[in-house]
Coordinates of C-alpha atoms in Angstrom, one line a residue:
X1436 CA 25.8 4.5 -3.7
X1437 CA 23.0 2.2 -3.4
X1438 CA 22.1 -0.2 -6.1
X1439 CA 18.8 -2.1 -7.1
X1440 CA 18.5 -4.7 -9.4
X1441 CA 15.4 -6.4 -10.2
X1442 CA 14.8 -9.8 -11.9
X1443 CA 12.1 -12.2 -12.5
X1444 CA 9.8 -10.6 -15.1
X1445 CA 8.7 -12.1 -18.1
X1446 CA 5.7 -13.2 -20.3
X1447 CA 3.3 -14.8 -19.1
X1448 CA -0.6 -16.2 -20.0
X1449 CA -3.4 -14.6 -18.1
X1450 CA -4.2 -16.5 -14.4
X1451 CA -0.2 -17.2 -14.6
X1452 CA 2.2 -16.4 -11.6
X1453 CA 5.6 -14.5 -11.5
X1454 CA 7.7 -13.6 -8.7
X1455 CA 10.0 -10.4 -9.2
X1456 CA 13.1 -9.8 -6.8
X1457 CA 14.8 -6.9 -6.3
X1458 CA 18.5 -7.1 -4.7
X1459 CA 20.2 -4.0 -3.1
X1460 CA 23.3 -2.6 -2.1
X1461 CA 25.2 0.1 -0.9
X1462 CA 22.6 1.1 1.6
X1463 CA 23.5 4.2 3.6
X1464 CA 21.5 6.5 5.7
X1465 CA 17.5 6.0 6.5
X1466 CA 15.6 3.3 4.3
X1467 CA 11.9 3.8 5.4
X1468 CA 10.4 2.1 2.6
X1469 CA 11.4 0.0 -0.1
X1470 CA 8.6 -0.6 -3.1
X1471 CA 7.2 -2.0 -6.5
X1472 CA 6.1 0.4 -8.8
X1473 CA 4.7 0.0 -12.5
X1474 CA 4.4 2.0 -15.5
X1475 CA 2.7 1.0 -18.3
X1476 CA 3.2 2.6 -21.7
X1477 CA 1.4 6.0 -22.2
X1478 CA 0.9 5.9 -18.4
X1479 CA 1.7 7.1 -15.5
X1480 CA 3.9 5.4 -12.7
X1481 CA 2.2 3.8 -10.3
X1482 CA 3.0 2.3 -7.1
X1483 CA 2.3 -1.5 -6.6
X1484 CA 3.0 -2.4 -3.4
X1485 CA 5.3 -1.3 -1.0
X1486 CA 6.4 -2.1 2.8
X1487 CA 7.7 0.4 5.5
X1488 CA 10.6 0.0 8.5
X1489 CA 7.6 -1.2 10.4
X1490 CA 6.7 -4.2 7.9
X1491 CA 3.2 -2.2 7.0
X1492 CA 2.4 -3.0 3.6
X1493 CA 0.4 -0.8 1.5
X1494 CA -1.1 -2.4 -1.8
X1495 CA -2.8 -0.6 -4.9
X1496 CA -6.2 -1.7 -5.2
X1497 CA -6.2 -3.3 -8.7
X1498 CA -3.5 -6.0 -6.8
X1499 CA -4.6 -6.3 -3.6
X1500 CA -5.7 -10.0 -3.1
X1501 CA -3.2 -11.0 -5.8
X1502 CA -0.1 -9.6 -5.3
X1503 CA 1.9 -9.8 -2.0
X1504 CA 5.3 -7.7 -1.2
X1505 CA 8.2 -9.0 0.9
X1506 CA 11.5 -8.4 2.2
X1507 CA 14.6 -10.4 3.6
X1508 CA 16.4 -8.2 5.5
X1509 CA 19.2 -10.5 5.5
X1510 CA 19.5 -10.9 2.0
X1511 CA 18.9 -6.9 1.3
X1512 CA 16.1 -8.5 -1.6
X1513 CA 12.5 -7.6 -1.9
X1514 CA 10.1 -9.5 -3.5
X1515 CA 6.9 -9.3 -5.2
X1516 CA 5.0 -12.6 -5.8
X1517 CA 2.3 -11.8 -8.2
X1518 CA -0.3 -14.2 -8.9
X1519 CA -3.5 -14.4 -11.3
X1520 CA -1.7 -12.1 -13.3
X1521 CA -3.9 -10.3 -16.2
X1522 CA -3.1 -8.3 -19.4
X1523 CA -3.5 -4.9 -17.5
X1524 CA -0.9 -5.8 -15.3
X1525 CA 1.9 -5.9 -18.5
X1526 CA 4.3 -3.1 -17.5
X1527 CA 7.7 -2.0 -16.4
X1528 CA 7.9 -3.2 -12.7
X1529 CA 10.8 -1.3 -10.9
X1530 CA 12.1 -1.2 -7.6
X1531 CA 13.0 1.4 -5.4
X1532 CA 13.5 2.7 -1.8
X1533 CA 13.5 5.9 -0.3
X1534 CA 13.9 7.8 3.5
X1535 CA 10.0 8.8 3.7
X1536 CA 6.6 8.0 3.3
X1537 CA 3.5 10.0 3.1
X1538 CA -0.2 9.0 4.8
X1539 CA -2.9 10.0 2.0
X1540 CA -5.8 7.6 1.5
X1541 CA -5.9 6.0 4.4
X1542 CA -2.2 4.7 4.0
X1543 CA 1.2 5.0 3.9
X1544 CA 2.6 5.7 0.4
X1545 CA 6.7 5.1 -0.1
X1546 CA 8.1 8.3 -1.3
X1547 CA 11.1 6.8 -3.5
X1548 CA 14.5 8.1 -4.2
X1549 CA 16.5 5.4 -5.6
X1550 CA 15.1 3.5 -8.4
X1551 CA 16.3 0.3 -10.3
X1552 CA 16.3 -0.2 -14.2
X1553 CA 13.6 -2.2 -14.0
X1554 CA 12.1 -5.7 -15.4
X1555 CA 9.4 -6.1 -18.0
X1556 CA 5.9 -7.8 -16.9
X1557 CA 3.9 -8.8 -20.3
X1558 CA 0.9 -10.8 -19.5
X1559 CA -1.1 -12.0 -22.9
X1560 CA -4.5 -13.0 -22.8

């Protein structure tokens, strides 16, 4: 059964940094993708950033140029360094893999199926 814990959140000013990490276990079978998703309250889920098999990286647009996904293979962990953080990015950051992605938008999108619990972003102004 694989398992993902994520850590790093917290609170944070505006223009502050964070770096969430996401530890696995228990992989079996194809792992495509492995990704950072959000959801805010009274939204939707959303996907952050996420990087394939192949090391492609897709990035929502409201983070790209701030945010930046990575993996150690070696240490099953994914990361997400997030930097010049603002209020809109207070959320619940979760982690997940899954055994596809899709191509819409001119990119690959991960297509999770196993999600961690989750760490809390909360970015005052």
């Amino acid at each position: 059964q694989v398992q993902l814990v994520e850590s790093g959140g917290g609170s944070v000013q505006s223009g502050g940094s964070l770096r969430l990490s996401c530890a696995g276990a228990g992989y079996t079978g194809s792992r495509v993708c492995m990704g950072w998703f959000r959801q805010a309250p009274g939204k939707e889920r959303e996907e952050v950033a996420s990087i394939g098999v192949d090391g492609a990286t897709t990035y929502a647009d409201s983070v790209k140029g701030r945010f930046t996904v990575s993996q150690d293979n070696a240490k099953n962990t994914l990361y997400l360094q997030m930097r010049t953080l603002r209020p809109e990015d207070t959320a619940m950051y979760y982690c997940a893999t899954g055994p596809s992605r899709r191509y819409y938008h001119g990119e690959w999108h991960c297509e999770p199926n196993t999600w961690g619990q989750g760490t809390q972003v909360t970015v005052s102004s």
